[in-house]
Amino acid sequence: MSKYYSQYAKAYVSVDCIVFGFDDNKLKFLAGRRKLQPGYGEWALYGGFVGTEESVDDAASRVLHELTGLKDIYMKQVGTFGELNRSEGERVISVAYVALINVKDYDEKNLLEKELHWVSLENIPKMFADHNEMVNTAVRMLRRRIITEPISFQLLPEYFTLTQLQNVHEAVLNTELDKRNFRKKVKHLPYIIKTDKIDKLTSKRGAALYRFDDATTID
Amino acid sequence: MSKYYSQYAKAYVSVDCIVFGFDDNKLKFLAGRRKLQPGYGEWALYGGFVGTEESVDDAASRVLHELTGLKDIYMKQVGTFGELNRSEGERVISVAYVALINVKDYDEKNLLEKELHWVSLENIPKMFADHNEMVNTAVRMLRRRIITEPISFQLLPEYFTLTQLQNVHEAVLNTELDKRNFRKKVKHLPYIIKTDKIDKLTSKRGAALYRFDDATTID
DNA sequence: ACAAAAGTGTTGCTGTTACACCCATGC
DNA sequence: GCATGGGTGTAACAGCAACACTTTTGT
């Protein structure tokens, strides 16, 4: 292996994950107390360093798996944060990733073991370094995407009611939506499929359960 | 300076620039022949390494200035490319940036000195490493942005005709647009201002010149 | 019986598309 | 006078927003 670039400086490259979940009709994300210096004990996103034998995207997948126990979850690059002062001591450049999960799939044991919390968007604490900025960018990205791309169901279980789906949209967009208009729009979406299952838990009358259809998303 | 993370590996971090210009009614970008190993002589985007005393965004600004001689040009992060095999020899992670310039502001001397070319989107050569992917991502981003954000004028001189503006949109979106509908829409945009100047160069009758108004973009 | 959530249509408005001709000027 | 690009309006249409009541059933 020749060293073509040896006259330049290297930097640590890390990934930080904004994992969104939908719970209690609120959009929340996972954050914990930092276990490393610098910033030990501060609120922070869960992250990790990019290893020598993995791509940056693979590192994000790995870290997301460590964090959630889940595989193949929705994940997108948010952006790269490379200010000089973002981490004292050593130069660290961080690539932020957003992920969407169904909180029911998340093993609560992880919260205790890793001392993580679901943080509601209304109560975001001051976080380590530029992590607040990462979260803000991720939220903006999610808001843009949820109206143009089929991703909202990623925050729900396999089978969901239209009311739940609407609640997700309302929580993400931080607005109220008209029930009839919302349902009308959903009817035209090819990838939201009505099933013959009925949910009897959340209402006395019972609500039809829908599911997402992967097959119709190839466009 | 303590070394908190010393057990992890570092990587070279570079920036690569996709500089778009509009010329001959076509959308083009700057590319040249690579001057470094690996990949010497291959078609490549212009790039550079992130220095120890600059942020990643600052590095992109600096590289864009080297490349174009221009300051304060429109610039956005496209994404970070961190596959293992993207550059042989050493691990290099690259952050791609897109920039928009008015080709008339570009000093043609640079083309010769740096052996650069304006490459039309229709004739993109096979490029070094993942640079083709970077360009594709940048084009997709530009197409999305041009319909939602006031950026098209960045590709034009300070004063421009509506026909020129329409040509920019057509070149970026790779579609034909209806002249009357286009002009109707532009009339409603608060940041495109009609001036009393008239362009007599491109038509016998003369066309009204418009300009972009920064003040009305604060929303 | 009543509380609680599910479900359902219509109307007006707004923005988008499709479409064809006259205007001013340089040559 | 004619070729060249500049400039303009209208009608159909689609998508979006506003709006209130009935249904089902567990308690």
mmCIF file of C-alpha atoms in Angstrom, chain A residues 7 45 49 55 66 75 86 100 105 108 116 127 148 169 175 179-180 187 203:
data_model
loop_
_atom_site.group_PDB
_atom_site.id
_atom_site.type_symbol
_atom_site.label_atom_id
_atom_site.label_comp_id
_atom_site.label_asym_id
_atom_site.label_seq_id
_atom_site.Cartn_x
_atom_site.Cartn_y
_atom_site.Cartn_z
ATOM 1 C CA GLN A 7 1.742 15.076 3.458
ATOM 2 C CA LEU A 45 -26.564 11.343 20.269
ATOM 3 C CA PHE A 49 -16.110 5.785 14.949
ATOM 4 C CA SER A 55 -17.591 2.180 4.703
ATOM 5 C CA GLU A 66 -25.684 -1.623 18.386
ATOM 6 C CA MET A 75 -31.543 5.285 7.347
ATOM 7 C CA ARG A 86 -16.770 20.637 17.537
ATOM 8 C CA LEU A 100 -36.807 5.774 11.707
ATOM 9 C CA ASP A 105 -39.623 -3.020 18.014
ATOM 10 C CA GLU A 108 -36.547 -1.372 26.357
ATOM 11 C CA LEU A 116 -30.712 6.059 26.761
ATOM 12 C CA MET A 127 -26.449 18.569 23.898
ATOM 13 C CA THR A 148 -42.790 13.702 -0.640
ATOM 14 C CA HIS A 169 -47.837 13.127 10.267
ATOM 15 C CA THR A 175 -49.584 20.791 12.740
ATOM 16 C CA LYS A 179 -59.225 13.914 9.113
ATOM 17 C CA ARG A 180 -61.306 13.673 5.969
ATOM 18 C CA LYS A 187 -56.783 6.434 -0.385
ATOM 19 C CA SER A 203 -61.560 2.258 20.010
#
